[in-house]
mmCIF file of C-alpha atoms in Angstrom:
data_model
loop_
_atom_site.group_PDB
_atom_site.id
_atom_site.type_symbol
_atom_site.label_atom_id
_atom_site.label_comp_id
_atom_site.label_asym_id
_atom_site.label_seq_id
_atom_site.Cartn_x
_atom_site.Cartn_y
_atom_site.Cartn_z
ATOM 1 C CA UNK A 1060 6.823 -12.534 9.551
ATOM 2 C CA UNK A 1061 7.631 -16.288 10.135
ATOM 3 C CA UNK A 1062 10.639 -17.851 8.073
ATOM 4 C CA UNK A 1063 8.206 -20.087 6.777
ATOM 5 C CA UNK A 1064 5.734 -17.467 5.487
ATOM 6 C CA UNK A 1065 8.999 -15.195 3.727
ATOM 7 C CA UNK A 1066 10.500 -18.280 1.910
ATOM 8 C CA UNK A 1067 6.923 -18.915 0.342
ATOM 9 C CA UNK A 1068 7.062 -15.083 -1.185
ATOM 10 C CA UNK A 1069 9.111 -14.521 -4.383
ATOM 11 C CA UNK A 1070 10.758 -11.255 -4.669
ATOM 12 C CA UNK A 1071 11.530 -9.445 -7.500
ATOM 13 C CA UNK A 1072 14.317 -6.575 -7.495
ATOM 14 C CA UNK A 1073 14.504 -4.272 -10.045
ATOM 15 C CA UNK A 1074 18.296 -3.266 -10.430
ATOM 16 C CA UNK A 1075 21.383 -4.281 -9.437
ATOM 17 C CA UNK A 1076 23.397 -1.037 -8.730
ATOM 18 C CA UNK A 1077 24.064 -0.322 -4.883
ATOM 19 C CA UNK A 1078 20.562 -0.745 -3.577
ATOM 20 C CA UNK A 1079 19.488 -3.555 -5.585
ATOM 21 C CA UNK A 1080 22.306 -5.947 -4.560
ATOM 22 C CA UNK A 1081 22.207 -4.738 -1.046
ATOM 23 C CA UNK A 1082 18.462 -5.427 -1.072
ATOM 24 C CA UNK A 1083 19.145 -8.931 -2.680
ATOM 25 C CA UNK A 1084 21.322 -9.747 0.242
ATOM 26 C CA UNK A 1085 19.534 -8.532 2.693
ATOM 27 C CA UNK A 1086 16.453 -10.235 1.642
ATOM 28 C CA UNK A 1087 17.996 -13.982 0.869
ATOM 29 C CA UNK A 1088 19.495 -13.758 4.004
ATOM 30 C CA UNK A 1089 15.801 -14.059 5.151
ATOM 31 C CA UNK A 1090 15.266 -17.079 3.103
ATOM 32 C CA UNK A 1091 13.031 -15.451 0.497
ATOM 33 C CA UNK A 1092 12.985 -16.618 -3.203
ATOM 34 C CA UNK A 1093 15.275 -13.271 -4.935
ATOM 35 C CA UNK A 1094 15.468 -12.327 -7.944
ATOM 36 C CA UNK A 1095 17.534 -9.379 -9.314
ATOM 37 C CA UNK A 1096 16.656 -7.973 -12.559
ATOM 38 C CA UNK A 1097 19.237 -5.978 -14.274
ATOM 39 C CA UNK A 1098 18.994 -3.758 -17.397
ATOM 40 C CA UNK A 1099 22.937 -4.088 -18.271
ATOM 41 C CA UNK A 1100 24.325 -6.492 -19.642
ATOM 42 C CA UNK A 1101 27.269 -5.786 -17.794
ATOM 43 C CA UNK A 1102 27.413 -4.676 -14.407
ATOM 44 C CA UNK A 1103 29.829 -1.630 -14.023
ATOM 45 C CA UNK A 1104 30.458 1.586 -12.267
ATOM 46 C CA UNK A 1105 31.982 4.961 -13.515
ATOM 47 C CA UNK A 1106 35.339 5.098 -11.487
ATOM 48 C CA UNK A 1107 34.946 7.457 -8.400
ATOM 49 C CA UNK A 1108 35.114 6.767 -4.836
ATOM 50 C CA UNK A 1109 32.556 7.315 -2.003
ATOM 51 C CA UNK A 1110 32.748 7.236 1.854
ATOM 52 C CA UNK A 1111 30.825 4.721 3.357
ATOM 53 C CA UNK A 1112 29.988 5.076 6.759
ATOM 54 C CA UNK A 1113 29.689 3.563 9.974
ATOM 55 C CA UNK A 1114 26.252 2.334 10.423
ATOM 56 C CA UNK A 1115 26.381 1.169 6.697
ATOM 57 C CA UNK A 1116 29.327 -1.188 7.473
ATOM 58 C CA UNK A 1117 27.700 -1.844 10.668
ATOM 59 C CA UNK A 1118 25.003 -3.229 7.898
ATOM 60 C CA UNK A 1119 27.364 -5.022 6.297
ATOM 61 C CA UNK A 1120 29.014 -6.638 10.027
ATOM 62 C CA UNK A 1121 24.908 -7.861 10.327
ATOM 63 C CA UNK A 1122 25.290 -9.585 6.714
ATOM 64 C CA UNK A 1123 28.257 -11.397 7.284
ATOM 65 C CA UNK A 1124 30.501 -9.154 4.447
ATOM 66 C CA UNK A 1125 32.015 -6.681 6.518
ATOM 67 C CA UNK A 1126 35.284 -8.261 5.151
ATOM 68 C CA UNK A 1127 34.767 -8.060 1.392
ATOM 69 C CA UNK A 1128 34.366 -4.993 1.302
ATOM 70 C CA UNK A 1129 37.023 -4.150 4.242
ATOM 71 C CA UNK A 1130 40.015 -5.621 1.897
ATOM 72 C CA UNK A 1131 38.706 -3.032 -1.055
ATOM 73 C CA UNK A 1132 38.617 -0.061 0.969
ATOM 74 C CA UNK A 1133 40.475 2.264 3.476
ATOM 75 C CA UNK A 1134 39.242 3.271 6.861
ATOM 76 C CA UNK A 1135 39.530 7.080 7.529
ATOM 77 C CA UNK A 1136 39.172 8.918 10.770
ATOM 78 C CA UNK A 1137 37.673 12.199 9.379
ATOM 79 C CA UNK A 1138 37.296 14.776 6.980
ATOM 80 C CA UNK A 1139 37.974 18.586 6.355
ATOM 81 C CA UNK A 1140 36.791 21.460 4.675
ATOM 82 C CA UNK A 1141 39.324 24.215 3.297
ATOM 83 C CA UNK A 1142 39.050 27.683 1.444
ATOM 84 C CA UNK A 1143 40.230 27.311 -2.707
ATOM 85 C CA UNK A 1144 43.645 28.162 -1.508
ATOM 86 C CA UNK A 1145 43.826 25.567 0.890
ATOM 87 C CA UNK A 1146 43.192 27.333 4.571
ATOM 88 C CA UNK A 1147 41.498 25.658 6.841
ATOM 89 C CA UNK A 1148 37.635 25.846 7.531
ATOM 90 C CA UNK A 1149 36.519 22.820 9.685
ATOM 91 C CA UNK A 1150 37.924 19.609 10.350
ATOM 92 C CA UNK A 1151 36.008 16.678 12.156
ATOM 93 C CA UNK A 1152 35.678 13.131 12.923
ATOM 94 C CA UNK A 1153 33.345 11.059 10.565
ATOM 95 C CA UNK A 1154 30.131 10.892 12.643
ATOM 96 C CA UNK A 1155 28.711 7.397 14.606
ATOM 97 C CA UNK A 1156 32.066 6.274 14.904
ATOM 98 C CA UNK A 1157 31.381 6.027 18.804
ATOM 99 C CA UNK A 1158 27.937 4.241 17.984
ATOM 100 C CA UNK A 1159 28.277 1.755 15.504
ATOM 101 C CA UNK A 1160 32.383 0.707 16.130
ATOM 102 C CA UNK A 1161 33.517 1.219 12.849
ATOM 103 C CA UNK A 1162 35.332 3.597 10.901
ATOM 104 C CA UNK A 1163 34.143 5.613 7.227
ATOM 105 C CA UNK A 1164 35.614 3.567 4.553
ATOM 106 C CA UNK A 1165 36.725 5.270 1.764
ATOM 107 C CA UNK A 1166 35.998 2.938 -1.575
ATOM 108 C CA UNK A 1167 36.180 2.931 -5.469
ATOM 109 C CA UNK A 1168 32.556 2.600 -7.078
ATOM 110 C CA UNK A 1169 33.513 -0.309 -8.901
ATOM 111 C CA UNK A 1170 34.753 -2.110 -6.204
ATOM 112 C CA UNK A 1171 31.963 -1.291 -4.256
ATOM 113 C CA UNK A 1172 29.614 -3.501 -6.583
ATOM 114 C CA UNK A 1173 31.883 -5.722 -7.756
ATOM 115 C CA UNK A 1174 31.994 -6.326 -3.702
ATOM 116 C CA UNK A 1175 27.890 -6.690 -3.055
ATOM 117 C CA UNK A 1176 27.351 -8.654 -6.036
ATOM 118 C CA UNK A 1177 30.209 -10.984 -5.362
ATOM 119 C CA UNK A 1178 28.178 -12.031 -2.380
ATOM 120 C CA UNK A 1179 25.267 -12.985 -4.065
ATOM 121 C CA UNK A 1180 24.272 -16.460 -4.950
ATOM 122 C CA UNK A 1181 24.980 -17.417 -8.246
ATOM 123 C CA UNK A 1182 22.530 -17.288 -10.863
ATOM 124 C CA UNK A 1183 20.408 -14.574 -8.784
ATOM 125 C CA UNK A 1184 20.773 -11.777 -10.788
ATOM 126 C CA UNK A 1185 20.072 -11.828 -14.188
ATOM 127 C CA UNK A 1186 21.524 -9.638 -17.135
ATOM 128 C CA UNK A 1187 20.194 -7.856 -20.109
ATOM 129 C CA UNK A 1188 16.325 -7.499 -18.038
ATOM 130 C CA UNK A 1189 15.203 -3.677 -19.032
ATOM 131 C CA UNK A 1190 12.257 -3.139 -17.194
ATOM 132 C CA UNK A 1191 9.076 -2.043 -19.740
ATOM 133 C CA UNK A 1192 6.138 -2.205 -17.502
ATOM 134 C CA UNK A 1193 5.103 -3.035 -14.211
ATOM 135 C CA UNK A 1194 1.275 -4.197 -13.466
ATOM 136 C CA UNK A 1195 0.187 -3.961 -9.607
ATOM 137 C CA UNK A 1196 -2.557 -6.546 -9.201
ATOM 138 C CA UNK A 1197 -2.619 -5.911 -5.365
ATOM 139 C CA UNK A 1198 -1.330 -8.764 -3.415
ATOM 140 C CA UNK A 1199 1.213 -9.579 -6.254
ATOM 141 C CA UNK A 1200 2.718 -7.434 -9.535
ATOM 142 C CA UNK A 1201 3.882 -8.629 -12.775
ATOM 143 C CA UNK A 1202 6.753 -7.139 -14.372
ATOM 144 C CA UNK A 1203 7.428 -7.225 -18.256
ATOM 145 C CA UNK A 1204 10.980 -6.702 -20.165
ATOM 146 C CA UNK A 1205 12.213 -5.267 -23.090
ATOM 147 C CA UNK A 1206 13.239 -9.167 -24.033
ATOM 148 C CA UNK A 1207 9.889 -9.945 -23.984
ATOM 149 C CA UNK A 1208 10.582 -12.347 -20.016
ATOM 150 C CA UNK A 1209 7.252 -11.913 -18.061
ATOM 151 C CA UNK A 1210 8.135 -12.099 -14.249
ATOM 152 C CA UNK A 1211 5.205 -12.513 -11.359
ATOM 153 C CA UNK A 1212 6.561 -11.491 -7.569
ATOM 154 C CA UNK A 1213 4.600 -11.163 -4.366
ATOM 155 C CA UNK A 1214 6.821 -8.274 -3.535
ATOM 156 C CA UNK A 1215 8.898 -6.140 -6.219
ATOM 157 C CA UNK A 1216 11.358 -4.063 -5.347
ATOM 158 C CA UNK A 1217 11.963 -0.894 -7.494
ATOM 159 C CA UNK A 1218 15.758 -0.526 -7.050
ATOM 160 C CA UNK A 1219 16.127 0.812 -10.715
ATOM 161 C CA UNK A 1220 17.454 4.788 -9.396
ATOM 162 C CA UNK A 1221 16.920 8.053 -10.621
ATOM 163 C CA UNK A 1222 15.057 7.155 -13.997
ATOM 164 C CA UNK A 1223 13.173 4.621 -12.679
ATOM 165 C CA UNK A 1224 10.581 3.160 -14.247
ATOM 166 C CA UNK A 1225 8.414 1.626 -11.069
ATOM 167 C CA UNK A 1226 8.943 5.007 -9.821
ATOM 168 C CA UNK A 1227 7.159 6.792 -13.027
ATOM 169 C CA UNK A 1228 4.479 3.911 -13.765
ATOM 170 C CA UNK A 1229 3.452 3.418 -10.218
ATOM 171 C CA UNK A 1230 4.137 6.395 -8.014
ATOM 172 C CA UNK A 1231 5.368 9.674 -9.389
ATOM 173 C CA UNK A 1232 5.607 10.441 -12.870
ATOM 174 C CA UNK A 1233 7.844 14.031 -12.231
ATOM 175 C CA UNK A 1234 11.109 14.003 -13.179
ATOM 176 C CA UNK A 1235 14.329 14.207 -12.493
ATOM 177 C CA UNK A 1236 15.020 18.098 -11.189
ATOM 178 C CA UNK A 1237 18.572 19.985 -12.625
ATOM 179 C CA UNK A 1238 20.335 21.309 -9.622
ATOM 180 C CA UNK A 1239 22.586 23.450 -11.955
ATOM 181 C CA UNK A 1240 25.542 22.329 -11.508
ATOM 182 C CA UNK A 1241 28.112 19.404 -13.667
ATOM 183 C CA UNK A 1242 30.212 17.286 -11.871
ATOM 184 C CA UNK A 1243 33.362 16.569 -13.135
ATOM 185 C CA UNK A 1244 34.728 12.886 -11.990
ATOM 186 C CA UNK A 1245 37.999 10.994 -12.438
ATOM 187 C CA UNK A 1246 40.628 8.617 -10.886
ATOM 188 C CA UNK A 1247 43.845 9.309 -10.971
ATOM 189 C CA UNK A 1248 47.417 7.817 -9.261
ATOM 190 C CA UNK A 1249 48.363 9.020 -6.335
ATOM 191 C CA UNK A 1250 51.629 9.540 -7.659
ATOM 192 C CA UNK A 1251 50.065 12.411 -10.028
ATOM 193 C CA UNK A 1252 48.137 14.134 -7.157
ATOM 194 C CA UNK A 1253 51.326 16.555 -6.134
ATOM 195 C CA UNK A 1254 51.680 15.229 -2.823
ATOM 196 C CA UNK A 1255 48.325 16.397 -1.792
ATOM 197 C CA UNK A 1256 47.794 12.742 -1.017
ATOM 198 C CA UNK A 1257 49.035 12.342 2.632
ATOM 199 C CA UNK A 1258 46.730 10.053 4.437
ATOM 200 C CA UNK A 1259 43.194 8.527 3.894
ATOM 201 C CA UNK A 1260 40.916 11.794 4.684
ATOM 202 C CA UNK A 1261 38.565 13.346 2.696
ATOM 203 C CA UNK A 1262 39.409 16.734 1.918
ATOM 204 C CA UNK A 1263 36.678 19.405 0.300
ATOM 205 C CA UNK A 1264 38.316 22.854 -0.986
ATOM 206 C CA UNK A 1265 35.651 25.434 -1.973
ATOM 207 C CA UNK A 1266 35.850 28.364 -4.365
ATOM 208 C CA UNK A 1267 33.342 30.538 -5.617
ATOM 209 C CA UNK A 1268 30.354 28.543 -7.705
ATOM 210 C CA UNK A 1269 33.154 25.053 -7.189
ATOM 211 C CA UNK A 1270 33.646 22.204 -4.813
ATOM 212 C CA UNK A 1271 36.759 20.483 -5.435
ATOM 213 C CA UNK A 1272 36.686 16.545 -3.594
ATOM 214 C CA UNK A 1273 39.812 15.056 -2.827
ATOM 215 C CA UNK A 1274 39.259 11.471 -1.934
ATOM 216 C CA UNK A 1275 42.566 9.224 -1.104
ATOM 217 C CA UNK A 1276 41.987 5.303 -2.364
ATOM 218 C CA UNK A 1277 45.309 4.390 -1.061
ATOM 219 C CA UNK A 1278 45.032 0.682 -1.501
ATOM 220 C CA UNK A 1279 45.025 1.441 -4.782
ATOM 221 C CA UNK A 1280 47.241 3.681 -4.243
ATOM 222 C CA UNK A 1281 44.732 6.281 -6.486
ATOM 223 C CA UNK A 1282 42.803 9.001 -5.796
ATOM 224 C CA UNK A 1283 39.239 10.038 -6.310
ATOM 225 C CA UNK A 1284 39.368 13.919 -7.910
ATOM 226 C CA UNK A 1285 35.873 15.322 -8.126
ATOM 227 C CA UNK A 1286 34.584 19.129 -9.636
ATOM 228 C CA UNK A 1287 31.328 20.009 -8.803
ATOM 229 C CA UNK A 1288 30.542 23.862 -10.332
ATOM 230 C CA UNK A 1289 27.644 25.834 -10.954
ATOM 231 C CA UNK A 1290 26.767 25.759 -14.978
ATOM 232 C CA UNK A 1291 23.364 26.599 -16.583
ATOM 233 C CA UNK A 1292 23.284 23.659 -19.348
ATOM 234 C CA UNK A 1293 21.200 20.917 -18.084
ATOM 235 C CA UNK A 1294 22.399 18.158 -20.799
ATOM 236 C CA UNK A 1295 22.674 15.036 -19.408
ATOM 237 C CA UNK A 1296 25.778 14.157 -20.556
ATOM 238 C CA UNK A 1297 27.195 17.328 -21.599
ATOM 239 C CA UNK A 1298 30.822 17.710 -23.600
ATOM 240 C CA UNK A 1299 33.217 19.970 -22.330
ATOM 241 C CA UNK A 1300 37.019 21.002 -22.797
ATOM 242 C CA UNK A 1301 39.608 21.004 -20.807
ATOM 243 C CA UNK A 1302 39.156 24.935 -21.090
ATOM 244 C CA UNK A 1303 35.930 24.637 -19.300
ATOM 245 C CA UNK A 1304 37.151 22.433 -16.680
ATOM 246 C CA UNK A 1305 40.239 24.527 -15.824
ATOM 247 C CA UNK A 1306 38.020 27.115 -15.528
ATOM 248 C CA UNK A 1307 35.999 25.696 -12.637
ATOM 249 C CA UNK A 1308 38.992 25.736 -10.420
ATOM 250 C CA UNK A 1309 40.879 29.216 -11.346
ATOM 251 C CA UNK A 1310 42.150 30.420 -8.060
ATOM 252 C CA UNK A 1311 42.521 27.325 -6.298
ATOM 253 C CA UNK A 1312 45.731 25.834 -4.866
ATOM 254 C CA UNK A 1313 48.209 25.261 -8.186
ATOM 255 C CA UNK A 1314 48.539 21.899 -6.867
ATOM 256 C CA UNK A 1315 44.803 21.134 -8.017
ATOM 257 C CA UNK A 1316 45.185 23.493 -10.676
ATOM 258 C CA UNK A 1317 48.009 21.909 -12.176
ATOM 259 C CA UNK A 1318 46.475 18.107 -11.585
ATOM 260 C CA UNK A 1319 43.305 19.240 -13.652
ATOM 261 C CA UNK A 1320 45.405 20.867 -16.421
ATOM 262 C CA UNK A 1321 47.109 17.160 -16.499
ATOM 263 C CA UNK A 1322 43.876 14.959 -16.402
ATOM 264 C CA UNK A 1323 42.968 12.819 -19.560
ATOM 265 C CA UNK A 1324 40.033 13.951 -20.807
ATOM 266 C CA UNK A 1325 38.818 10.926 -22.462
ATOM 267 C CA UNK A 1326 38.922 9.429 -18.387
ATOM 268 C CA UNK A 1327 36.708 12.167 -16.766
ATOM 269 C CA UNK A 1328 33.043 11.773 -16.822
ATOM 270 C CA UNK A 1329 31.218 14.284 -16.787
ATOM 271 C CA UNK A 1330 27.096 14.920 -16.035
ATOM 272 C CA UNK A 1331 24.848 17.449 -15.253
ATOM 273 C CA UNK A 1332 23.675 17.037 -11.515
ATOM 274 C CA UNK A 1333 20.347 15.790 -10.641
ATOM 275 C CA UNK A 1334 18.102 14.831 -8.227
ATOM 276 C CA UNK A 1335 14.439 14.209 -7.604
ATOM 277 C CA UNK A 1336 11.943 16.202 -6.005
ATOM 278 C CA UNK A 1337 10.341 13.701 -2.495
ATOM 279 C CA UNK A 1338 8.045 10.807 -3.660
ATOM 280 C CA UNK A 1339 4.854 11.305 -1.317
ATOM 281 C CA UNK A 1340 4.407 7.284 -1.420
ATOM 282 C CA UNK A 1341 6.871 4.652 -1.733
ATOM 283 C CA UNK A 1342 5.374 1.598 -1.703
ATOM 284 C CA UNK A 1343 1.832 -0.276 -2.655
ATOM 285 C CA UNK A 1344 0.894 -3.429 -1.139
ATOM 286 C CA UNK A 1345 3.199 -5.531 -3.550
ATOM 287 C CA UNK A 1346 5.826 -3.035 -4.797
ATOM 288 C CA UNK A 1347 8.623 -1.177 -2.873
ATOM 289 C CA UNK A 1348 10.739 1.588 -3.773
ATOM 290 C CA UNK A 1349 14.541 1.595 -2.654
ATOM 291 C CA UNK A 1350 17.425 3.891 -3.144
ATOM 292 C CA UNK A 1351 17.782 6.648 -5.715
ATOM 293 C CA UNK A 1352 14.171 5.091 -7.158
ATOM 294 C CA UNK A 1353 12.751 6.415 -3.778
ATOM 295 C CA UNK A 1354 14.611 9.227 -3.159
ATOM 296 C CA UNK A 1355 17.137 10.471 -5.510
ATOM 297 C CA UNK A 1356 19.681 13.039 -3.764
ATOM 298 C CA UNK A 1357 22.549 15.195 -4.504
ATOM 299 C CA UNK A 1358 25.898 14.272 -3.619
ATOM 300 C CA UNK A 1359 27.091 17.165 -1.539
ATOM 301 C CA UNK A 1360 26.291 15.050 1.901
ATOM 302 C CA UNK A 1361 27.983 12.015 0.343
ATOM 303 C CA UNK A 1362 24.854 9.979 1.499
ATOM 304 C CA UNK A 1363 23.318 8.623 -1.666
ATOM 305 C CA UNK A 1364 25.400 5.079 -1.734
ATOM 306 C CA UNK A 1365 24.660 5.213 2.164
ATOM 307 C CA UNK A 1366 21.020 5.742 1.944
ATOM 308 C CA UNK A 1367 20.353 3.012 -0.428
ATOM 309 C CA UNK A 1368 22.472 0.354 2.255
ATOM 310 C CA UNK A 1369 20.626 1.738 5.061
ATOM 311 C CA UNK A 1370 17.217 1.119 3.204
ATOM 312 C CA UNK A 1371 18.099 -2.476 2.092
ATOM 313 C CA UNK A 1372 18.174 -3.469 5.741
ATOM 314 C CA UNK A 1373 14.836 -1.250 6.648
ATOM 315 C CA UNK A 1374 13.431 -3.137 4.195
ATOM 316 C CA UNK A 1375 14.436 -6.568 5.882
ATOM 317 C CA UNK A 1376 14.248 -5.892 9.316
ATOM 318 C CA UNK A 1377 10.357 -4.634 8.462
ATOM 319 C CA UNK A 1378 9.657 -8.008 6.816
ATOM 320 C CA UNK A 1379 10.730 -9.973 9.842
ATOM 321 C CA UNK A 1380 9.019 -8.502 12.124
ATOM 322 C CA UNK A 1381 5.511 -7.501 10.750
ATOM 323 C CA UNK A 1382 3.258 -9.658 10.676
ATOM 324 C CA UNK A 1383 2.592 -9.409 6.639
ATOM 325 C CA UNK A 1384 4.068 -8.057 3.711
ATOM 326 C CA UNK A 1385 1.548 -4.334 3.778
ATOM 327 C CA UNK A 1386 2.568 -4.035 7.738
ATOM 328 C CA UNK A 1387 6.204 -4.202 6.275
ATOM 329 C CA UNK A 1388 5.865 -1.588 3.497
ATOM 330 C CA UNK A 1389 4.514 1.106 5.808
ATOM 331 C CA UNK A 1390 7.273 -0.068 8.548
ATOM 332 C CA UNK A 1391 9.730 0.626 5.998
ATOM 333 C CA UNK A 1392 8.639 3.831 4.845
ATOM 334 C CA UNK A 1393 7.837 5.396 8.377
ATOM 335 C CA UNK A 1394 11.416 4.730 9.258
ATOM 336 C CA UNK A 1395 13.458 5.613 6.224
ATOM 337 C CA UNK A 1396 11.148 8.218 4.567
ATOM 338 C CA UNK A 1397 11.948 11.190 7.377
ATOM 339 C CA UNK A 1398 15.277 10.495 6.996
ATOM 340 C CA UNK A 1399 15.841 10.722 3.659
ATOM 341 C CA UNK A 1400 13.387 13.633 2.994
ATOM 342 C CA UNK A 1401 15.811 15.760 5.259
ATOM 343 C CA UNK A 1402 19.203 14.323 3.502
ATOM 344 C CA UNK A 1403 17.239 15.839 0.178
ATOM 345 C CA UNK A 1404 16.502 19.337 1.482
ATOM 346 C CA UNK A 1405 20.068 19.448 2.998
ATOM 347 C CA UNK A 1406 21.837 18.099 -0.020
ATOM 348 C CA UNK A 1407 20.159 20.951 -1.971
ATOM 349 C CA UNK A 1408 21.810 23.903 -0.026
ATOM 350 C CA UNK A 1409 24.410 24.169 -2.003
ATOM 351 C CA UNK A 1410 25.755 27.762 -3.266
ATOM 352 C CA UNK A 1411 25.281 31.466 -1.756
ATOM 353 C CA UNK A 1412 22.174 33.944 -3.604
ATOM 354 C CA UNK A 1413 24.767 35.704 -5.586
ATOM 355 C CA UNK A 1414 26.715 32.789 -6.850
ATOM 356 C CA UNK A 1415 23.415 31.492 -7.882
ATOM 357 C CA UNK A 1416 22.415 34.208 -9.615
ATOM 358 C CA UNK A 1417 25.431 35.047 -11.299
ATOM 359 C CA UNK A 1418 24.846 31.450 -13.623
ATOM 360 C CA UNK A 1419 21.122 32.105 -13.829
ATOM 361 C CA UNK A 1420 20.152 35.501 -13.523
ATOM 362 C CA UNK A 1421 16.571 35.648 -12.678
ATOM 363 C CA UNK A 1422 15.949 32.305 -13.238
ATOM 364 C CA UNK A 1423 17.183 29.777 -10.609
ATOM 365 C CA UNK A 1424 17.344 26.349 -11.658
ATOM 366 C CA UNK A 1425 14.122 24.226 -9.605
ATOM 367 C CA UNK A 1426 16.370 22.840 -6.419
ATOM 368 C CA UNK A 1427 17.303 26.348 -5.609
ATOM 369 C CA UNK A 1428 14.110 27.766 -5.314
ATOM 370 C CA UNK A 1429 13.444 28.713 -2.041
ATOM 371 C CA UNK A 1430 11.631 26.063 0.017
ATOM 372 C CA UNK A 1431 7.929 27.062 0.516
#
């Protein structure tokens, strides 16, 4: 599209987590009229860290904020995969290194948002917005909030993740599928990790039904200390002891033993793990899906932060170069769709038959059905 035809259209982004504020950058820095719409009233992330990798900051190079988030993050040359004990089982280089000339950087969550919306205009996203309904008139939608605001865009973008509530009202109403497993997530000082923090790798130890991620943040001289395990109880937000926890990780190396015995409980959050099954249609000829609103995945490929980046510039690179605001849409979803409907299916293979079956005998939780 002509810059004079996108900085006609008003945009209208629902969410400003990871995909939202990418989106809002992304699509300002085509001269559009954005808006970002957030539920919060405070913008905030639960302290873990992520990888980030090369084509995303590649993204971010394209944007002009390759920098900011640079100076909040640490560039790591690979990652490795080792038995509970600590033997190895593969070690390799962070893929499209060689393509895209930049490294994986390894980031806090926080910082990570803090960073995108830092970038963004002032005044552009707006607090305290939670999305009731959304009303596709065709060539335009109309969005209503909780505070009673009316908003009219000629292109919303649903960037309001797993729950979302474009995603229910306008293109899927299923919900959110229990993989059967809780993930256990904390930050701690590097200083407490028992000199298992040597260097700014990812490390993943496995044990039966666990996944123990070791993620250095050494410019903040912290570490990211994840537990992912196998546990029947689908509660969102379930409570656990430190009993429970320890448990997940009997048998591993007593260095990650012995940092789990000596986390604060009141610091770890803990959830059940979700996902969402693939949305057939992402888009309508005035509304957009993006991010964990489109395609919701778990974390065991590390892509989820990734895929909502690498949709925020689909999205814009469609938009200037169709030749309207439909052409875009299907652009969009023809290139990031296949993609992400594989990074699902993979990010579901997650435990053997028997480990499966040993937390729910005869009755598998839905991602671990077999596929049909």
């Amino acid at each position: 599209m002509q810059t004079s035809d996108l900085k006609n259209l008003k945009f209208a982004i629902v969410g400003a987590g990871y995909a939202g504020a990418a989106a809002a950058k992304a699509l300002s820095l085509l001269g559009a009229d954005v808006n970002v719409y957030e539920q919060a009233n405070q913008i905030r992330e639960v302290g873990a860290g992520i990888g980030l990798r090369p084509s995303t900051m590649d993204r971010f190079r394209q944007w002009g904020i390759f920098d900011a988030i640079a100076k909040v993050s640490s560039p790591s040359d690979y990652f490795e995969i080792l038995t509970a004990t600590g033997d190895p089982i593969m070690k390799e280089a962070w893929p499209e290194i060689d393509t895209f000339g930049a490294k994986t950087h390894l980031i806090h969550r926080g910082d990570f948002i803090d960073a995108l919306v830092g970038v963004l205009p002032e005044g552009m996203v707006h607090l305290g917005h939670k999305l009731e309904t959304i009303e596709d008139r065709g060539d335009r939608s109309v969005l209503t909030f909780v505070n009673g605001r009316t908003v009219e865009a000629d292109l919303v973008v649903g960037a309001d993740g797993i729950k979302s509530v474009v995603r229910q009202q306008l293109f899927s109403d299923k919900g959110p599928v229990f993989s059967g497993e809780h993930a256990y997530r904390v930050v701690i000082s590097a200083d407490d990790a028992y000199g298992l923090c040597v260097d700014d790798n990812l490390r993943m130890y496995i044990g039966r039904g666990t996944k123990v991620y070791f993620l250095p943040l050494r410019h903040r001289n912290q570490v990211s200390f994840d537990i992912t395990a196998l546990c029947p109880d689908s509660t969102w937000a379930p409570r656990v002891t430190r009993d429970d926890l320890l448990a997940t990780v009997k048998g591993f190396d007593e260095r990650i033993v012995r940092i789990s015995r000596d986390l604060d409980m009141d610091a770890v959050s803990v959830r059940a793990v979700y996902d969402i099954d693939p949305v057939d249609t992402w888009h309508s000829d005035s509304v957009v899906l993006v991010g964990d609103a489109a395609h919701s995945m778990l974390h065991h490929q590390g892509q989820g932060a990734n895929s909502a980046i690498l949709d925020a510039g689909a999205l814009a690179d469609a938009l200037a170069q169709a030749d309207s605001v439909t052409e875009a849409l299907a652009r969009y979803q023809a290139t990031r769709k296949p993609v992400t409907d594989e990074l699902q299916r993979i990010s579901r293979q997650g435990w053997s038959e028997d480990e499966v079956d040993d937390v729910f005998p005869g009755q598998r939780p839905a991602s671990q059905q077999p596929q049909a």
